Amino acid sequence: MQGLMYNKQEVRRGIVSLLLLSVFQLIYSQDPSILVKSVFSEALTDLTAYRHLEYLCKNTKGRIVGSAQAEKAVQYTFKALKEAGADSVWLQKVPVPSWQRGIEECTITTALHGTEELTIAALGLSEGTGAEGINENVIEVHDFEELKALGSSRVEGKIVFFNRPVDNTLINSFSGYGGAVNQRTAGASEASRLGAAAVIVRSATQFTDDFPHTGVTLYASGVKKIPAVAVSTIDADLLSRRLKADPDLKVRLVSTCRILPDTWSYNVIAEVRGTVKPGEYITVGGHLDSWDITEGAHDDAGGCVQAIEMIRIYKKLGIRPKRSVRAVMFMNEEISGTGGRIYAEEAGRRGEVHYAALESDRGVMSPRGFGFDAGGERLEKLKSLASWFAPYNIRDFDQGGGGSDIAPLKALGALQIGFMPDTQRYFVYHHSANDTFEQVNIRELQLGSAAIASLIYLLDLFDL
Ligand SMILES: [Zn+2]
């Protein structure tokens, strides 16, 4: 009978919190627009999230998985989530790969222009050249068909230069990126199959700049791992021009990156306990790891601090969702996605019911709306949520969205939601040294936090 025995204090506390809850729900369920307004007002007048972003950018810059900076980011966000008032905060152990950049040099020498340096960055997980480097002829291609048509007789021993630009006519900047990025992810494997010595890949960005944009490259099983580097778009254009004038020019390439033994890191998880259905979960997250050459402000410290801010706002305003809401700082999105996988595996093992999951990993520019991986009647209901956001100019509620960290939760039935900001500037920053704290506009960050906190509240309130 132990379970039925309460002391007076507990009973009193129970009654008080029940009363508070009913008053709160009475006010807000009558008119959720009042709550949405207070969420926006709170987000737009508080600096906590902006300061968190500044800390992550300036004090944990280059927090690639396996690095001391990544561990510092884990410790910092753990503390930040506690300070936000989460009911519980914990770390979840995640296996991660470890890869380290080394010395990087890339030069071309021509009779007319002498020696010119190209701005490069090795691709994540790529093989190095060794300290002596390589000095080889270059062959420029634009896609895998063109490469295959050349055959091994033309490619063997050479450096393959993938120079397909992002299609700037595509309005959706992610579609443009998606159309070019296979050169980076699979180019090394395709070139290696034909005996290439290395690959140089045009940075996957719509913009002409001098920043190399890195990212992961994946070697297919069985192929020889050859060095792979990204080159800035300015220098990709330069190399292409020089090759047209002198097809026999050689590139000298040095990249002494190396793969280290696998190691461990953590997802950081915080929870606000649900009042009605505490056994059902809504997850909101971003990824804590970044590339080593960047502060990772838009990608994706911003997404992480928006999730922390949701918790802070709920606690500050006394918002008590029916379901348990979690903020998750996922580890290792950039290289192999183990953080998202471990989170879903553990949830499955515990038999948790995952109602919905939202990811903010498209930068923290002005919020435009949300994408939902739903159809039919449910999608229509979700789209109807747009009316609550019209006063904030957030209107795009449509099919789509999701994110790679939350994708494994789909198997547990979680509705996949993507936070959709205006992404026209996103690939100026993506995976480059240009993704700094200064590139984030405080109001845009705040509006995004408010939009996310409001959406999750309404979704839960209306059982959508
Ligand atoms: Zn990202």
Short mmCIF file of C-alpha atoms and ligand atoms in Angstrom, two decimals:
data_model
loop_
_atom_site.label_atom_id
_atom_site.label_comp_id
_atom_site.label_asym_id
_atom_site.label_seq_id
_atom_site.Cartn_x
_atom_site.Cartn_y
_atom_site.Cartn_z
CA MET A 1 0.00 0.00 0.00
CA GLN A 2 3.08 2.20 -0.02
CA GLY A 3 2.01 3.84 -3.29
CA LEU A 4 -1.19 5.23 -1.76
CA MET A 5 0.50 6.94 1.18
CA TYR A 6 1.17 10.66 0.74
CA ASN A 7 2.26 13.20 3.27
CA LYS A 8 0.37 16.46 3.68
CA GLN A 9 3.04 18.50 1.95
CA GLU A 10 2.87 16.35 -1.15
CA VAL A 11 -0.92 16.59 -1.25
CA ARG A 12 -0.74 20.38 -0.91
CA ARG A 13 1.89 20.62 -3.62
CA GLY A 14 -0.23 18.40 -5.86
CA ILE A 15 -3.33 20.53 -5.39
CA VAL A 16 -1.46 23.76 -6.03
CA SER A 17 0.13 22.51 -9.23
CA LEU A 18 -3.19 21.10 -10.42
CA LEU A 19 -4.85 24.46 -9.80
CA LEU A 20 -2.06 26.31 -11.58
CA LEU A 21 -2.33 23.91 -14.48
CA SER A 22 -6.09 24.35 -14.77
CA VAL A 23 -5.86 28.14 -14.60
CA PHE A 24 -3.09 28.11 -17.17
CA GLN A 25 -4.96 25.75 -19.49
CA LEU A 26 -8.16 27.66 -19.07
CA ILE A 27 -6.54 30.89 -20.22
CA TYR A 28 -4.48 29.48 -23.03
CA SER A 29 -6.80 26.80 -24.37
CA GLN A 30 -9.51 29.45 -24.70
CA ASP A 31 -7.22 31.60 -26.79
CA PRO A 32 -3.85 30.09 -27.71
CA SER A 33 -3.02 33.27 -29.62
CA ILE A 34 -2.38 34.92 -26.23
CA LEU A 35 0.15 32.26 -25.43
CA VAL A 36 1.81 32.50 -28.85
CA LYS A 37 2.09 36.24 -28.40
CA SER A 38 3.74 35.86 -24.99
CA VAL A 39 6.16 33.26 -26.38
CA PHE A 40 7.25 35.68 -29.11
CA SER A 41 7.48 38.59 -26.68
CA GLU A 42 9.64 36.57 -24.32
CA ALA A 43 11.96 35.33 -27.08
CA LEU A 44 12.31 38.81 -28.59
CA THR A 45 13.28 40.49 -25.33
CA ASP A 46 15.70 38.01 -23.82
CA LEU A 47 19.39 37.59 -24.63
CA THR A 48 20.02 34.13 -23.16
CA ALA A 49 19.87 32.26 -26.47
CA TYR A 50 22.07 34.81 -28.22
CA ARG A 51 24.68 34.54 -25.45
CA HIS A 52 24.59 30.74 -25.68
CA LEU A 53 25.19 31.04 -29.40
CA GLU A 54 28.09 33.41 -28.83
CA TYR A 55 29.67 31.03 -26.33
CA LEU A 56 29.36 27.99 -28.60
CA CYS A 57 30.79 29.91 -31.55
CA LYS A 58 33.64 31.65 -29.78
CA ASN A 59 34.58 29.09 -27.11
CA THR A 60 33.89 25.77 -28.82
CA LYS A 61 34.77 26.75 -32.38
CA GLY A 62 35.60 23.80 -34.64
CA ARG A 63 33.74 21.27 -32.47
CA ILE A 64 34.18 18.33 -34.80
CA VAL A 65 33.33 14.97 -33.24
CA GLY A 66 36.06 13.56 -31.07
CA SER A 67 37.57 17.00 -30.37
CA ALA A 68 38.08 18.74 -27.03
CA GLN A 69 35.85 21.56 -28.34
CA ALA A 70 32.97 19.12 -28.90
CA GLU A 71 33.31 17.93 -25.31
CA LYS A 72 33.31 21.51 -24.09
CA ALA A 73 30.09 22.11 -26.05
CA VAL A 74 28.55 19.04 -24.39
CA GLN A 75 29.42 20.36 -20.93
CA TYR A 76 28.24 23.87 -21.74
CA THR A 77 24.84 22.90 -23.15
CA PHE A 78 24.28 20.46 -20.28
CA LYS A 79 24.66 23.40 -17.90
CA ALA A 80 22.59 25.71 -20.11
CA LEU A 81 19.70 23.24 -20.16
CA LYS A 82 19.82 22.94 -16.36
CA GLU A 83 19.77 26.72 -16.06
CA ALA A 84 16.82 26.82 -18.48
CA GLY A 85 14.93 24.91 -15.80
CA ALA A 86 14.44 21.53 -17.49
CA ASP A 87 12.95 18.89 -15.18
CA SER A 88 15.83 16.57 -16.04
CA VAL A 89 19.02 16.78 -18.09
CA TRP A 90 21.28 13.88 -18.97
CA LEU A 91 24.03 12.74 -21.31
CA GLN A 92 23.69 9.81 -23.66
CA LYS A 93 26.88 8.09 -24.76
CA VAL A 94 27.43 8.03 -28.53
CA PRO A 95 30.21 6.28 -30.50
CA VAL A 96 31.89 8.71 -32.92
CA PRO A 97 34.60 8.58 -35.55
CA SER A 98 37.67 10.75 -35.24
CA TRP A 99 39.39 12.53 -38.12
CA GLN A 100 41.96 15.26 -38.03
CA ARG A 101 42.91 17.86 -40.62
CA GLY A 102 46.62 18.39 -41.27
CA ILE A 103 48.72 20.67 -43.43
CA GLU A 104 46.96 21.75 -46.64
CA GLU A 105 48.56 23.20 -49.72
CA CYS A 106 47.43 23.36 -53.30
CA THR A 107 49.30 25.19 -56.05
CA ILE A 108 49.36 25.36 -59.82
CA THR A 109 52.29 26.57 -61.84
CA THR A 110 51.93 27.87 -65.38
CA ALA A 111 54.39 29.62 -67.67
CA LEU A 112 52.14 32.65 -68.00
CA HIS A 113 51.02 33.12 -64.36
CA GLY A 114 53.77 31.47 -62.33
CA THR A 115 52.75 29.65 -59.15
CA GLU A 116 49.27 30.32 -57.85
CA GLU A 117 47.78 29.06 -54.63
CA LEU A 118 44.30 27.56 -54.50
CA THR A 119 42.21 27.78 -51.32
CA ILE A 120 41.29 24.26 -50.29
CA ALA A 121 40.01 22.25 -47.34
CA ALA A 122 40.24 18.48 -47.07
CA LEU A 123 36.90 16.70 -47.04
CA GLY A 124 35.90 15.06 -43.78
CA LEU A 125 37.04 11.43 -43.40
CA SER A 126 39.23 11.78 -46.47
CA GLU A 127 42.59 10.12 -46.92
CA GLY A 128 45.71 12.29 -46.90
CA THR A 129 48.44 12.63 -49.50
CA GLY A 130 51.31 12.13 -47.08
CA ALA A 131 53.72 14.96 -46.26
CA GLU A 132 55.43 14.71 -49.65
CA GLY A 133 52.14 15.43 -51.43
CA ILE A 134 51.35 14.65 -55.04
CA ASN A 135 52.09 16.51 -58.24
CA GLU A 136 49.88 15.42 -61.10
CA ASN A 137 47.96 16.41 -64.20
CA VAL A 138 44.37 17.37 -63.74
CA ILE A 139 41.27 16.33 -65.63
CA GLU A 140 38.13 18.43 -65.26
CA VAL A 141 34.69 16.79 -65.28
CA HIS A 142 31.19 17.88 -64.37
CA ASP A 143 29.42 14.67 -63.50
CA PHE A 144 29.97 10.95 -63.09
CA GLU A 145 28.78 10.16 -66.65
CA GLU A 146 31.45 12.41 -68.10
CA LEU A 147 34.01 10.78 -65.82
CA LYS A 148 33.00 7.25 -66.81
CA ALA A 149 33.03 8.16 -70.51
CA LEU A 150 36.69 9.16 -70.16
CA GLY A 151 37.51 5.69 -68.82
CA SER A 152 40.51 4.58 -66.82
CA SER A 153 42.93 5.20 -69.71
CA ARG A 154 42.36 8.96 -69.40
CA VAL A 155 41.87 9.12 -65.63
CA GLU A 156 44.49 6.80 -64.19
CA GLY A 157 47.13 8.53 -62.09
CA LYS A 158 45.52 11.96 -62.51
CA ILE A 159 43.76 14.34 -60.16
CA VAL A 160 40.07 14.49 -61.05
CA PHE A 161 38.59 17.98 -60.72
CA PHE A 162 34.81 17.88 -60.22
CA ASN A 163 33.59 21.32 -61.25
CA ARG A 164 29.81 21.15 -61.59
CA PRO A 165 28.40 24.37 -60.13
CA VAL A 166 25.24 24.55 -58.08
CA ASP A 167 22.25 25.29 -60.33
CA ASN A 168 21.45 28.88 -59.41
CA THR A 169 18.11 28.83 -61.23
CA LEU A 170 16.66 26.63 -58.48
CA ILE A 171 14.76 28.76 -55.98
CA ASN A 172 15.08 26.22 -53.17
CA SER A 173 18.73 26.56 -52.18
CA PHE A 174 18.76 23.05 -50.71
CA SER A 175 17.65 21.65 -54.07
CA GLY A 176 20.56 23.46 -55.70
CA TYR A 177 22.96 22.08 -53.12
CA GLY A 178 21.44 18.60 -53.48
CA GLY A 179 22.07 18.69 -57.19
CA ALA A 180 25.81 19.29 -56.77
CA VAL A 181 26.79 17.59 -53.55
CA ASN A 182 27.29 14.05 -54.87
CA GLN A 183 30.64 15.23 -56.29
CA ARG A 184 31.71 15.79 -52.69
CA THR A 185 30.16 12.70 -51.09
CA ALA A 186 30.88 10.13 -53.82
CA GLY A 187 33.35 11.76 -56.23
CA ALA A 188 36.42 10.23 -54.58
CA SER A 189 34.98 6.72 -54.87
CA GLU A 190 33.95 7.18 -58.50
CA ALA A 191 37.35 8.59 -59.47
CA SER A 192 39.21 5.95 -57.49
CA ARG A 193 37.43 3.18 -59.41
CA LEU A 194 39.12 4.54 -62.56
CA GLY A 195 42.52 4.76 -60.89
CA ALA A 196 42.61 8.51 -60.10
CA ALA A 197 45.29 9.77 -57.68
CA ALA A 198 43.09 12.33 -55.87
CA VAL A 199 40.04 14.54 -56.31
CA ILE A 200 39.48 18.28 -56.05
CA VAL A 201 35.81 19.21 -55.70
CA ARG A 202 34.20 22.57 -56.36
CA SER A 203 32.59 23.82 -53.13
CA ALA A 204 28.86 23.13 -53.03
CA THR A 205 27.58 26.69 -52.75
CA GLN A 206 25.59 29.12 -54.91
CA PHE A 207 28.10 31.84 -54.16
CA THR A 208 31.39 32.93 -55.65
CA ASP A 209 33.72 33.31 -52.71
CA ASP A 210 37.13 32.35 -51.42
CA PHE A 211 35.96 29.97 -48.71
CA PRO A 212 36.36 26.25 -49.23
CA HIS A 213 33.19 24.48 -48.03
CA THR A 214 34.05 21.10 -46.57
CA GLY A 215 31.78 18.18 -45.72
CA VAL A 216 31.98 14.45 -45.47
CA THR A 217 33.19 12.20 -48.27
CA LEU A 218 32.32 8.53 -48.17
CA TYR A 219 34.39 5.80 -49.75
CA ALA A 220 32.47 2.85 -51.16
CA SER A 221 33.62 -0.44 -49.72
CA GLY A 222 36.47 -1.99 -51.62
CA VAL A 223 37.70 1.15 -53.40
CA LYS A 224 41.14 2.57 -52.67
CA LYS A 225 40.81 5.66 -50.46
CA ILE A 226 42.28 8.59 -52.38
CA PRO A 227 42.80 12.15 -51.10
CA ALA A 228 39.80 14.47 -51.53
CA VAL A 229 39.65 18.23 -51.02
CA ALA A 230 37.14 21.02 -51.61
CA VAL A 231 38.29 24.13 -53.45
CA SER A 232 36.68 27.58 -53.14
CA THR A 233 34.40 28.57 -56.02
CA ILE A 234 36.73 31.45 -56.98
CA ASP A 235 39.65 29.06 -57.26
CA ALA A 236 37.57 26.39 -59.00
CA ASP A 237 36.87 28.97 -61.70
CA LEU A 238 40.56 29.90 -61.77
CA LEU A 239 41.69 26.30 -62.10
CA SER A 240 39.18 25.73 -64.89
CA ARG A 241 40.46 28.79 -66.78
CA ARG A 242 44.07 27.74 -66.38
CA LEU A 243 43.26 24.21 -67.57
CA LYS A 244 41.62 25.55 -70.71
CA ALA A 245 44.78 27.49 -71.50
CA ASP A 246 47.13 24.68 -70.50
CA PRO A 247 45.55 21.20 -70.31
CA ASP A 248 48.89 19.73 -69.25
CA LEU A 249 49.33 21.83 -66.13
CA LYS A 250 50.07 20.02 -62.90
CA VAL A 251 48.58 20.56 -59.47
CA ARG A 252 50.70 20.09 -56.42
CA LEU A 253 48.49 18.91 -53.58
CA VAL A 254 49.38 18.32 -49.93
CA SER A 255 46.84 17.22 -47.36
CA THR A 256 48.12 15.47 -44.26
CA CYS A 257 44.78 14.71 -42.65
CA ARG A 258 44.34 11.39 -40.90
CA ILE A 259 41.78 9.08 -39.41
CA LEU A 260 42.19 8.42 -35.69
CA PRO A 261 40.63 5.56 -33.71
CA ASP A 262 36.90 5.79 -33.03
CA THR A 263 36.00 7.39 -29.73
CA TRP A 264 33.00 8.42 -27.62
CA SER A 265 30.96 11.53 -27.17
CA TYR A 266 27.43 12.43 -25.99
CA ASN A 267 23.98 13.58 -26.95
CA VAL A 268 22.75 16.14 -24.44
CA ILE A 269 19.09 15.62 -23.57
CA ALA A 270 16.72 17.73 -21.46
CA GLU A 271 13.11 17.08 -20.64
CA VAL A 272 10.06 19.01 -19.53
CA ARG A 273 7.75 16.39 -18.11
CA GLY A 274 4.27 16.16 -19.66
CA THR A 275 1.25 16.84 -17.45
CA VAL A 276 -1.29 14.56 -19.13
CA LYS A 277 0.67 12.07 -21.24
CA PRO A 278 4.17 12.06 -19.75
CA GLY A 279 4.94 8.77 -21.49
CA GLU A 280 4.58 10.37 -24.93
CA TYR A 281 7.48 12.41 -26.24
CA ILE A 282 8.07 15.32 -28.57
CA THR A 283 11.71 15.85 -29.48
CA VAL A 284 13.17 19.16 -30.65
CA GLY A 285 16.77 19.22 -31.67
CA GLY A 286 19.76 20.45 -33.54
CA HIS A 287 23.27 19.04 -33.78
CA LEU A 288 26.07 20.08 -31.51
CA ASP A 289 29.01 18.98 -33.65
CA SER A 290 30.31 21.22 -36.42
CA TRP A 291 33.11 21.03 -38.95
CA ASP A 292 36.59 21.76 -37.66
CA ILE A 293 37.17 24.89 -39.78
CA THR A 294 34.10 26.81 -38.60
CA GLU A 295 32.31 28.30 -35.63
CA GLY A 296 29.26 26.45 -36.89
CA ALA A 297 26.87 29.27 -36.01
CA HIS A 298 24.09 28.53 -38.49
CA ASP A 299 25.14 24.89 -38.76
CA ASP A 300 24.10 24.14 -36.16
CA ALA A 301 24.79 25.89 -32.87
CA GLY A 302 21.77 28.04 -33.76
CA GLY A 303 19.48 25.02 -33.94
CA CYS A 304 20.75 23.80 -30.57
CA VAL A 305 20.22 27.12 -28.81
CA GLN A 306 16.69 27.37 -30.25
CA ALA A 307 15.87 24.02 -28.60
CA ILE A 308 17.37 25.22 -25.29
CA GLU A 309 15.39 28.45 -25.64
CA MET A 310 12.14 26.50 -26.05
CA ILE A 311 12.74 24.89 -22.64
CA ARG A 312 13.65 28.24 -21.08
CA ILE A 313 10.52 29.90 -22.45
CA TYR A 314 8.22 27.08 -21.28
CA LYS A 315 9.65 27.28 -17.80
CA LYS A 316 9.69 31.06 -17.64
CA LEU A 317 6.07 31.39 -18.80
CA GLY A 318 4.83 28.37 -16.88
CA ILE A 319 3.84 26.53 -20.03
CA ARG A 320 3.15 22.90 -19.24
CA PRO A 321 2.74 20.70 -22.30
CA LYS A 322 0.55 17.61 -22.08
CA ARG A 323 3.28 15.41 -23.50
CA SER A 324 6.88 15.32 -22.37
CA VAL A 325 8.97 17.67 -24.50
CA ARG A 326 12.67 17.14 -24.98
CA ALA A 327 15.44 19.33 -26.28
CA VAL A 328 18.22 17.22 -27.76
CA MET A 329 21.68 18.36 -28.81
CA PHE A 330 22.58 15.55 -31.20
CA MET A 331 26.22 14.56 -31.60
CA ASN A 332 27.83 13.52 -34.89
CA GLU A 333 25.33 14.68 -37.48
CA GLU A 334 28.08 15.83 -39.81
CA ILE A 335 30.01 12.62 -40.22
CA SER A 336 27.98 9.50 -39.55
CA GLY A 337 24.77 10.32 -37.69
CA THR A 338 25.39 8.09 -34.68
CA GLY A 339 23.78 10.55 -32.23
CA GLY A 340 20.38 10.37 -33.93
CA ARG A 341 20.58 6.61 -34.28
CA ILE A 342 21.55 5.96 -30.65
CA TYR A 343 18.77 8.29 -29.42
CA ALA A 344 16.12 6.39 -31.41
CA GLU A 345 17.56 2.98 -30.49
CA GLU A 346 17.45 3.78 -26.80
CA ALA A 347 13.91 5.16 -27.14
CA GLY A 348 12.86 1.95 -28.87
CA ARG A 349 14.48 -0.20 -26.19
CA ARG A 350 12.61 1.69 -23.49
CA GLY A 351 9.35 1.35 -25.37
CA GLU A 352 8.87 5.13 -25.47
CA VAL A 353 6.02 6.52 -27.57
CA HIS A 354 7.41 9.25 -29.84
CA TYR A 355 4.64 11.53 -30.99
CA ALA A 356 6.62 14.05 -33.02
CA ALA A 357 10.15 15.28 -33.64
CA LEU A 358 11.37 18.60 -35.00
CA GLU A 359 14.82 19.47 -36.25
CA SER A 360 16.32 22.91 -36.76
CA ASP A 361 19.28 22.38 -39.11
CA ARG A 362 18.72 24.72 -42.04
CA GLY A 363 20.31 27.75 -40.45
CA VAL A 364 18.75 30.33 -38.18
CA MET A 365 17.63 32.94 -40.66
CA SER A 366 14.09 34.42 -40.56
CA PRO A 367 11.50 31.69 -39.99
CA ARG A 368 9.23 31.04 -42.96
CA GLY A 369 7.34 28.00 -41.63
CA PHE A 370 7.54 24.29 -41.06
CA GLY A 371 7.62 21.19 -43.22
CA PHE A 372 5.71 18.10 -42.13
CA ASP A 373 6.26 14.54 -43.25
CA ALA A 374 2.53 13.84 -43.33
CA GLY A 375 -0.25 13.54 -45.88
CA GLY A 376 -4.03 13.55 -46.22
CA GLU A 377 -6.16 14.78 -43.39
CA ARG A 378 -3.30 15.06 -40.91
CA LEU A 379 -1.35 17.32 -43.24
CA GLU A 380 -4.40 19.54 -43.72
CA LYS A 381 -4.78 19.88 -39.95
CA LEU A 382 -1.09 20.68 -39.55
CA LYS A 383 -1.28 23.25 -42.33
CA SER A 384 -4.18 24.92 -40.53
CA LEU A 385 -1.73 25.79 -37.73
CA ALA A 386 -0.40 28.50 -40.05
CA SER A 387 -3.23 30.81 -38.97
CA TRP A 388 -1.67 31.20 -35.50
CA PHE A 389 1.58 32.34 -37.09
CA ALA A 390 0.23 34.81 -39.66
CA PRO A 391 0.77 37.80 -37.32
CA TYR A 392 4.48 36.91 -37.31
CA ASN A 393 4.78 36.56 -41.08
CA ILE A 394 5.38 32.82 -40.78
CA ARG A 395 3.17 31.28 -43.44
CA ASP A 396 4.77 28.29 -45.17
CA PHE A 397 3.22 25.20 -43.64
CA ASP A 398 3.54 22.35 -46.07
CA GLN A 399 4.67 18.84 -46.76
CA GLY A 400 8.39 18.13 -46.45
CA GLY A 401 10.92 18.83 -43.76
CA GLY A 402 12.37 16.50 -41.20
CA GLY A 403 16.08 16.20 -40.61
CA SER A 404 18.77 13.56 -40.46
CA ASP A 405 19.06 13.44 -36.64
CA ILE A 406 15.34 12.83 -36.12
CA ALA A 407 14.88 10.54 -39.14
CA PRO A 408 15.53 7.34 -37.10
CA LEU A 409 12.56 8.28 -34.86
CA LYS A 410 10.24 7.81 -37.81
CA ALA A 411 10.37 4.06 -37.24
CA LEU A 412 8.88 4.73 -33.79
CA GLY A 413 6.01 6.65 -35.38
CA ALA A 414 7.22 10.19 -34.69
CA LEU A 415 5.81 12.83 -37.03
CA GLN A 416 8.84 14.41 -38.73
CA ILE A 417 8.94 18.20 -38.73
CA GLY A 418 11.52 20.51 -40.25
CA PHE A 419 12.00 24.10 -39.14
CA MET A 420 12.04 26.11 -42.37
CA PRO A 421 13.82 29.45 -42.30
CA ASP A 422 14.61 31.54 -45.35
CA THR A 423 17.61 29.63 -46.72
CA GLN A 424 18.73 31.92 -49.55
CA ARG A 425 21.88 32.92 -47.61
CA TYR A 426 22.51 29.54 -45.99
CA PHE A 427 25.14 28.24 -48.40
CA VAL A 428 27.22 31.39 -48.00
CA TYR A 429 28.07 29.92 -44.60
CA HIS A 430 27.52 26.16 -44.78
CA HIS A 431 30.58 24.09 -43.73
CA SER A 432 32.94 27.02 -44.15
CA ALA A 433 34.97 29.40 -41.98
CA ASN A 434 32.37 32.02 -42.90
CA ASP A 435 29.74 30.43 -40.61
CA THR A 436 30.42 32.70 -37.66
CA PHE A 437 28.44 34.18 -34.76
CA GLU A 438 28.48 37.57 -36.54
CA GLN A 439 26.51 36.05 -39.43
CA VAL A 440 23.52 35.38 -37.20
CA ASN A 441 20.96 38.14 -36.82
CA ILE A 442 19.68 38.19 -33.25
CA ARG A 443 16.06 38.89 -34.20
CA GLU A 444 15.98 36.15 -36.80
CA LEU A 445 17.34 33.70 -34.22
CA GLN A 446 14.77 34.84 -31.65
CA LEU A 447 11.84 34.64 -34.09
CA GLY A 448 12.87 31.09 -34.94
CA SER A 449 13.02 30.05 -31.27
CA ALA A 450 9.58 31.54 -30.68
CA ALA A 451 8.14 29.85 -33.76
CA ILE A 452 9.46 26.45 -32.67
CA ALA A 453 8.30 26.80 -29.06
CA SER A 454 4.84 27.93 -30.26
CA LEU A 455 4.47 25.20 -32.86
CA ILE A 456 5.30 22.44 -30.38
CA TYR A 457 2.89 23.89 -27.85
CA LEU A 458 0.01 24.07 -30.37
CA LEU A 459 0.73 20.63 -31.87
CA ASP A 460 0.55 19.13 -28.41
CA LEU A 461 -2.45 21.17 -27.32
CA PHE A 462 -4.59 20.22 -30.33
CA ASP A 463 -3.28 16.62 -30.55
CA LEU A 464 -2.38 17.09 -34.21
ZN ZN B 1 23.88 20.78 -39.95
#
